[in-house]
mmCIF file of C-alpha atoms in Angstrom:
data_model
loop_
_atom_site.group_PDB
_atom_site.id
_atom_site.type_symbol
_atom_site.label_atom_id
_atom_site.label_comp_id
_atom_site.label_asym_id
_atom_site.label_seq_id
_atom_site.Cartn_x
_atom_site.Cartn_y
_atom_site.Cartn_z
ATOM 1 C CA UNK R 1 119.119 106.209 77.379
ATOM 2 C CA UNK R 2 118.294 105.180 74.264
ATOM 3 C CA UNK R 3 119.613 104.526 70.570
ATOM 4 C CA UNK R 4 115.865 105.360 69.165
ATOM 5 C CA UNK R 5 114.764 109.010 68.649
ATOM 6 C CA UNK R 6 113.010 110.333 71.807
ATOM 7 C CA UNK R 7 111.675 113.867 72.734
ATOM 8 C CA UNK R 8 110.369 115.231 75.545
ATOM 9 C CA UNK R 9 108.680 118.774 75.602
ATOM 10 C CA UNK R 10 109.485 120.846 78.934
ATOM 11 C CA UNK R 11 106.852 123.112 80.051
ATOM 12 C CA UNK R 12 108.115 125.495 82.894
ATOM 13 C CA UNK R 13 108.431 128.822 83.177
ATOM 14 C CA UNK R 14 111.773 129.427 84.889
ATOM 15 C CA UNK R 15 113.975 129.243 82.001
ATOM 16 C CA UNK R 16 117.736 128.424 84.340
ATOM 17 C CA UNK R 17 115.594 125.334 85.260
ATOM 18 C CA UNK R 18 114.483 124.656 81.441
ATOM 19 C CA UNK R 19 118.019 125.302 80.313
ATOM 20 C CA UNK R 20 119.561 123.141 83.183
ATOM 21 C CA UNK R 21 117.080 120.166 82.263
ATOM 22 C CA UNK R 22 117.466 120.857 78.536
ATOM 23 C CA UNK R 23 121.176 120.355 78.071
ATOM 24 C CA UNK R 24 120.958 117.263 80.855
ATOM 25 C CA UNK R 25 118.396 115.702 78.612
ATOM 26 C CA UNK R 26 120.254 116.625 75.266
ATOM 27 C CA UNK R 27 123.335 115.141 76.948
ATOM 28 C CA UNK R 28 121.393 112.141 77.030
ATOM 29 C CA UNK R 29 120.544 112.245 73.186
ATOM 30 C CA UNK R 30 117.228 113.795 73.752
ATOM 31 C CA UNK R 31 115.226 116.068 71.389
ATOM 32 C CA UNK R 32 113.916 118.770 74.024
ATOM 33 C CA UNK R 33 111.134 121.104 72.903
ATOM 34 C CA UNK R 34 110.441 123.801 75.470
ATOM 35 C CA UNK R 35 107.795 126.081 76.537
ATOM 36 C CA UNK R 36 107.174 128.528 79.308
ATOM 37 C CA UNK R 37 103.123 128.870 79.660
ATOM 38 C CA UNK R 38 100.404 125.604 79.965
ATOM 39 C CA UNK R 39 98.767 126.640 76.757
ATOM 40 C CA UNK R 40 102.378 127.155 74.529
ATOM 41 C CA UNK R 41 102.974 123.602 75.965
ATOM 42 C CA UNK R 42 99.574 121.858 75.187
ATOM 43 C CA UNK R 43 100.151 123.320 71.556
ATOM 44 C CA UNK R 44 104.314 121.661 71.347
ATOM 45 C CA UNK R 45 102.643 118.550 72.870
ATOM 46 C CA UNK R 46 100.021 117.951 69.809
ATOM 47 C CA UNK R 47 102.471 119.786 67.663
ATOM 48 C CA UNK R 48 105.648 117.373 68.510
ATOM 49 C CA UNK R 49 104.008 114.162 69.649
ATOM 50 C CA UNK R 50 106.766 113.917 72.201
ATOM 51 C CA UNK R 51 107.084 111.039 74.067
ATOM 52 C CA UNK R 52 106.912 112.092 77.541
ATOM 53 C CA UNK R 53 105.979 115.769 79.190
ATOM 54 C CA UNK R 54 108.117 117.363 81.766
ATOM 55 C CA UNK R 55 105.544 119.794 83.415
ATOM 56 C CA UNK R 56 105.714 122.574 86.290
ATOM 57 C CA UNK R 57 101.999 123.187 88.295
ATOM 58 C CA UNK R 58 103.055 126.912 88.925
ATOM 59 C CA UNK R 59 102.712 127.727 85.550
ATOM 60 C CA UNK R 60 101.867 131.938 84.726
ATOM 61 C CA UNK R 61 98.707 130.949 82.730
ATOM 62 C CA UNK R 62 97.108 128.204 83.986
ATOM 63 C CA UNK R 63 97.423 125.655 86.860
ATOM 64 C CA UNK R 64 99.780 122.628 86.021
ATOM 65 C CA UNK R 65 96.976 120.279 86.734
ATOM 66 C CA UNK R 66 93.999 121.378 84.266
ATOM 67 C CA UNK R 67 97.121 120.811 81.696
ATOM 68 C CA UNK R 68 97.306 117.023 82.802
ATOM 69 C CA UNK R 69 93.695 116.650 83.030
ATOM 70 C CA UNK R 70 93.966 118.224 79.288
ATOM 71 C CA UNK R 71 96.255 116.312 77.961
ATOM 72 C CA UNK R 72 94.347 113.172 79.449
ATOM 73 C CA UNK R 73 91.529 113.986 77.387
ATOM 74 C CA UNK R 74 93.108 112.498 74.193
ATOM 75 C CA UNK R 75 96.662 111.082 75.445
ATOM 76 C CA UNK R 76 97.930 108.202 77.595
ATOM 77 C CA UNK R 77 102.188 110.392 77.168
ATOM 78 C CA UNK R 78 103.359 109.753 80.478
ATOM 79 C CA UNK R 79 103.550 113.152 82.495
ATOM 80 C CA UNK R 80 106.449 114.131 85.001
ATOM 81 C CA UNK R 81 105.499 116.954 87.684
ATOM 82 C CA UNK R 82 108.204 118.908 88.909
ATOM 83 C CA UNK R 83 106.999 120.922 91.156
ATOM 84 C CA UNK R 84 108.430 123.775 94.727
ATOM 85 C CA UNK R 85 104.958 122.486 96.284
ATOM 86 C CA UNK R 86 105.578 120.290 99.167
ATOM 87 C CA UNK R 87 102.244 119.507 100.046
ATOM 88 C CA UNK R 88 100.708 115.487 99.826
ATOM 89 C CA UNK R 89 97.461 117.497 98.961
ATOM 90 C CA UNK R 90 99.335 118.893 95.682
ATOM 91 C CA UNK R 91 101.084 115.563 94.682
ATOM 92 C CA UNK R 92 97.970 113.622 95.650
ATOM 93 C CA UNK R 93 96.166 116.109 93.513
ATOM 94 C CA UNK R 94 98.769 116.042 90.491
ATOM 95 C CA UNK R 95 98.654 112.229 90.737
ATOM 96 C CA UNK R 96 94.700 111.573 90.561
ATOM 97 C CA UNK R 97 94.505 114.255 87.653
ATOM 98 C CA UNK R 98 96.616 111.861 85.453
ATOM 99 C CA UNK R 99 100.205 112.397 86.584
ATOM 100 C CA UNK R 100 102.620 109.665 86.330
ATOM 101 C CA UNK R 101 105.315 110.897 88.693
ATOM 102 C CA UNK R 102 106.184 113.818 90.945
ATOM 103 C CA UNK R 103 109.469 115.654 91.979
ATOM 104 C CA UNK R 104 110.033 117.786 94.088
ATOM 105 C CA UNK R 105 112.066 120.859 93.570
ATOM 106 C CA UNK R 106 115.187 120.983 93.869
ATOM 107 C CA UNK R 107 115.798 118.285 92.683
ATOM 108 C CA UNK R 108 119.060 116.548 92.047
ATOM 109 C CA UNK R 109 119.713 114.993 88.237
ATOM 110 C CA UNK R 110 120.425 111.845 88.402
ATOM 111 C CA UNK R 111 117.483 111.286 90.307
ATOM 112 C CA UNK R 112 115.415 113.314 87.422
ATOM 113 C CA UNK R 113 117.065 111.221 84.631
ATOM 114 C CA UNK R 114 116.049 108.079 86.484
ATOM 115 C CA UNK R 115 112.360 108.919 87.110
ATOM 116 C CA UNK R 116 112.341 109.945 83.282
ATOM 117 C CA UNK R 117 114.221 106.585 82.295
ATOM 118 C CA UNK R 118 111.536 104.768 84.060
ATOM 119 C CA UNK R 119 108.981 106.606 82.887
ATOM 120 C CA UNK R 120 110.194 106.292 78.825
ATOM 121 C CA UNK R 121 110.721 102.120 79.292
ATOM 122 C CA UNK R 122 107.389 101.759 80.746
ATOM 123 C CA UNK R 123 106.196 103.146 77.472
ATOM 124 C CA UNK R 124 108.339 101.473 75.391
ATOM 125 C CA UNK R 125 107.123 98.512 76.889
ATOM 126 C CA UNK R 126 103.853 99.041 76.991
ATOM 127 C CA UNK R 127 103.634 99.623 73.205
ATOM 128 C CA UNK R 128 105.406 96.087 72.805
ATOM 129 C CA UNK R 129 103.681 92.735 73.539
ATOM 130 C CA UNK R 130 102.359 92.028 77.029
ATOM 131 C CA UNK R 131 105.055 90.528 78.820
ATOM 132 C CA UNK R 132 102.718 87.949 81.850
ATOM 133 C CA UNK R 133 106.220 86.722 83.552
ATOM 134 C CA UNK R 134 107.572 88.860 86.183
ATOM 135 C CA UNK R 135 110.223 88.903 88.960
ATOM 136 C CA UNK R 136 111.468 90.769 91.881
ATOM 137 C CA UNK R 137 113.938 89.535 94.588
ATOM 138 C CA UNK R 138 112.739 85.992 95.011
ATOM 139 C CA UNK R 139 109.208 86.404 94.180
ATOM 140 C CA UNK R 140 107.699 85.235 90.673
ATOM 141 C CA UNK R 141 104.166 85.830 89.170
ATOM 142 C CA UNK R 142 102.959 83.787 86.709
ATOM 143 C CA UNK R 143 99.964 86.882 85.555
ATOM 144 C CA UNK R 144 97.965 84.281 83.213
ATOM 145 C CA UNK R 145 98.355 81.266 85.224
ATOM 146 C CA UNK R 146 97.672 83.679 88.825
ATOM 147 C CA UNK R 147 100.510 82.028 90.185
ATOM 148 C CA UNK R 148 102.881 83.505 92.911
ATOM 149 C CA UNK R 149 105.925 81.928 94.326
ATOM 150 C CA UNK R 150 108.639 82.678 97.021
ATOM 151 C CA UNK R 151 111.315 80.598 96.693
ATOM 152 C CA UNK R 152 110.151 77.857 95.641
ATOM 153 C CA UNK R 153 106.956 77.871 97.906
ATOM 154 C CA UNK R 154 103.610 79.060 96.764
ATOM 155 C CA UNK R 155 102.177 81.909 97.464
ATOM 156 C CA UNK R 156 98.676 81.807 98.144
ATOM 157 C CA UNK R 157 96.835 85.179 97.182
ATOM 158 C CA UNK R 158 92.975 86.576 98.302
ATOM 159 C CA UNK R 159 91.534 87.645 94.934
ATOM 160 C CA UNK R 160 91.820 90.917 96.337
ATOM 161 C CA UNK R 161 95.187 90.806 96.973
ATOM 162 C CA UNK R 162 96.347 89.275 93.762
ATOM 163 C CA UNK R 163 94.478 92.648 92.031
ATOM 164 C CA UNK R 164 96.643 94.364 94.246
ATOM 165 C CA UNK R 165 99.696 93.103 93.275
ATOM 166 C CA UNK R 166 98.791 92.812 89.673
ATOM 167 C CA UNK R 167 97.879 96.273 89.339
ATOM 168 C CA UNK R 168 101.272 97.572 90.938
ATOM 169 C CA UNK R 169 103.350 95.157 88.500
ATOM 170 C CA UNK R 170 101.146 96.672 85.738
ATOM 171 C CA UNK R 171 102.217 100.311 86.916
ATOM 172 C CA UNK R 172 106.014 99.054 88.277
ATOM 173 C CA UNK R 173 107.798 102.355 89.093
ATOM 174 C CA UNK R 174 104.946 104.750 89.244
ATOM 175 C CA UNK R 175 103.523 106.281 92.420
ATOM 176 C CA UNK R 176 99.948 104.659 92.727
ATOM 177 C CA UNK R 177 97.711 106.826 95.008
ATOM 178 C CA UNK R 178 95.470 105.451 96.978
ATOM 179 C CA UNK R 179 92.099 106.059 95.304
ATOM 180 C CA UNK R 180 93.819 104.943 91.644
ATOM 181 C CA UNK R 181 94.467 101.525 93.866
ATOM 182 C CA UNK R 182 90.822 101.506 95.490
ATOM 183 C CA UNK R 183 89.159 102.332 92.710
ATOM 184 C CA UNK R 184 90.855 99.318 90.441
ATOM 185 C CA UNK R 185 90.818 97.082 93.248
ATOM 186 C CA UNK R 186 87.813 97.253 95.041
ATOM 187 C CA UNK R 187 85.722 99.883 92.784
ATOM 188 C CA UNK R 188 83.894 103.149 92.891
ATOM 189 C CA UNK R 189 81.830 102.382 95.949
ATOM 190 C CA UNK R 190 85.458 102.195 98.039
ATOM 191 C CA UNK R 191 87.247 105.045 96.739
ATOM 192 C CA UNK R 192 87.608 106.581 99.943
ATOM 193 C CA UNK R 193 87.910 103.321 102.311
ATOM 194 C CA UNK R 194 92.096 104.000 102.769
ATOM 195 C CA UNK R 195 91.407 101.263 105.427
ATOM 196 C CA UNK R 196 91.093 98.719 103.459
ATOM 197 C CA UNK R 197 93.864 99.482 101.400
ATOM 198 C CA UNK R 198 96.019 99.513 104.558
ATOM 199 C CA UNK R 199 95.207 96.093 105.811
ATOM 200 C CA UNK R 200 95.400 94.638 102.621
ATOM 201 C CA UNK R 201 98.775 95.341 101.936
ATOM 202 C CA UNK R 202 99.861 95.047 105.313
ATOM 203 C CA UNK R 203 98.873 91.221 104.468
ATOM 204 C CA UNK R 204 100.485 91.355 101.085
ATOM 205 C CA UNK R 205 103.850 92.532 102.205
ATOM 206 C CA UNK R 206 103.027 89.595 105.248
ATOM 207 C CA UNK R 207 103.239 86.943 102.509
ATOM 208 C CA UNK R 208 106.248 88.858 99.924
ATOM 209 C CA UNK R 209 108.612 90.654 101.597
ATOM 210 C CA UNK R 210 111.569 89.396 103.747
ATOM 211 C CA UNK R 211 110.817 92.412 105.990
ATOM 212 C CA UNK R 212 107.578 93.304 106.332
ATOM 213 C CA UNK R 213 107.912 96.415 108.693
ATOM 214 C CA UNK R 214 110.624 97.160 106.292
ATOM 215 C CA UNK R 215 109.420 96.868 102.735
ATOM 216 C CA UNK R 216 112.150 96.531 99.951
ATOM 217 C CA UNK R 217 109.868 96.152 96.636
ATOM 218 C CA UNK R 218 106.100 97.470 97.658
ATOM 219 C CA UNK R 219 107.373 101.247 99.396
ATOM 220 C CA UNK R 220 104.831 103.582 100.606
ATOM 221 C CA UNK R 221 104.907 106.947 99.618
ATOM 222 C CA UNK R 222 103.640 108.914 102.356
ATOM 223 C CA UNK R 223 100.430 110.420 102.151
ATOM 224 C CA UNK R 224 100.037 109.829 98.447
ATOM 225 C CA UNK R 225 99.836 106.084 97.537
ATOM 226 C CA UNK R 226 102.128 103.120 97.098
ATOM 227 C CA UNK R 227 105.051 102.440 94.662
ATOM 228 C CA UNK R 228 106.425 98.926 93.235
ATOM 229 C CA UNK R 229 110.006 99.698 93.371
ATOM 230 C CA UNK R 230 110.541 99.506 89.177
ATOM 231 C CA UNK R 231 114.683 98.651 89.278
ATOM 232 C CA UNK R 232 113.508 95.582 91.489
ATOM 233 C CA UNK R 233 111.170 94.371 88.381
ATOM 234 C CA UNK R 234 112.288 92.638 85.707
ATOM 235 C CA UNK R 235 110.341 90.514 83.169
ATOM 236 C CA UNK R 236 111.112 86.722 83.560
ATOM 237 C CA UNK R 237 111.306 83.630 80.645
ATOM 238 C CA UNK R 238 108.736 81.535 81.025
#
């Protein structure tokens, strides 16, 4: 994944699973540090500085999410829930407590090792400088200049849904519920309008994708929020 030194602590308490992610991560030139209760993993967490947690909610101690909410008291590490709860009130849940991403068990893993390779390059570049110039398919956003093209055609973006788009570029890859989105787009005061998050990116997909009934780059994750498809993304030279 990468030639730099990256761990990731595993906190689950069915050890075939730990052992079956373990050796796929080591494979991948991982450091895995493992644990098998929430508290034992909030201790390798500060302990190891890892850079990214693999966590179960059924844990035998405590409830997966009070560990998020935890670790979200003092870290920004992105979190990956892997979890046998099917419910959208559990991922929705999971999500809003700090979550970054959610999989469901089983789980296959190659999709695993690409939720956790998009989840390790959005940190790697969010530590690095800023990047404002961004691409997917044939759309390009200028983010200091708020400029959008097709094509070569202009775009022509409401404030509100420039915020929109800017906030999914600024989370590319990660499921966005929809009070995260309502709450950085339209404020406290909305969090619970879902109708206004509807219509607006109805109109934003109107005006970006070639499909809008089919969405290639702004996918909907049922029940939970929206995604900006992250392999679509990539950073553009000014």
């Amino acid at each position: 994944m990468n030639d730099a030194p990256i761990s990731v602590v595993i906190i689950e308490d069915e050890k075939p699973i730990r052992r079956f992610l373990s050796s796929a991560l080591e494979e991948e030139n991982l450091t895995v540090y493992e644990a098998e209760t929430g508290k034992q993993g909030q201790i390798e967490v500060a302990t190891r500085k890892p850079d990214m947690v693999i966590l179960d909610l059924g844990l035998p101690d405590m409830n997966g999410i009070d560990v998020i909410k935890s670790l979200r008291e003092w870290t920004d590490i992105p979190v990956l829930v892997l979890s046998a709860r099917t419910q959208e009130t559990e991922k929705v849940a999971a999500l809003d407590a700090g979550a970054d991403d959610y999989l469901t068990k089983p789980f296959g893993v190659a999709e695993c090792l690409a939720r956790i390779r998009v989840l390790l390059r959005r940190r790697i570049q969010g530590s690095a400088a800023p990047q404002q110039n961004f691409q997917f398919g044939d759309i390009k956003i200028d983010l200091v200049n708020r400029l959008v093209h097709k094509g070569e055609t202009p775009v022509h973006l409401t404030p509100i849904e420039y915020r929109l788009l800017s906030t999914l570029i600024r989370n590319a890859g990660k499921v966005i519920t929809h009070r995260e989105l309502l709450l950085a787009v339209w404020g406290p005061s909305f969090s619970e309008h879902n109708q206004y998050l509807r219509v607006y990116m109805g109109h934003l997909r109107q005006k970006l994708e070639d499909n809008p009934a089919m969405p290639r780059h702004i996918v909907t994750e049922t029940g939970v929020g929206y995604r900006l498809v992250e392999q679509e993304l990539r950073p553009r030279a000014e």
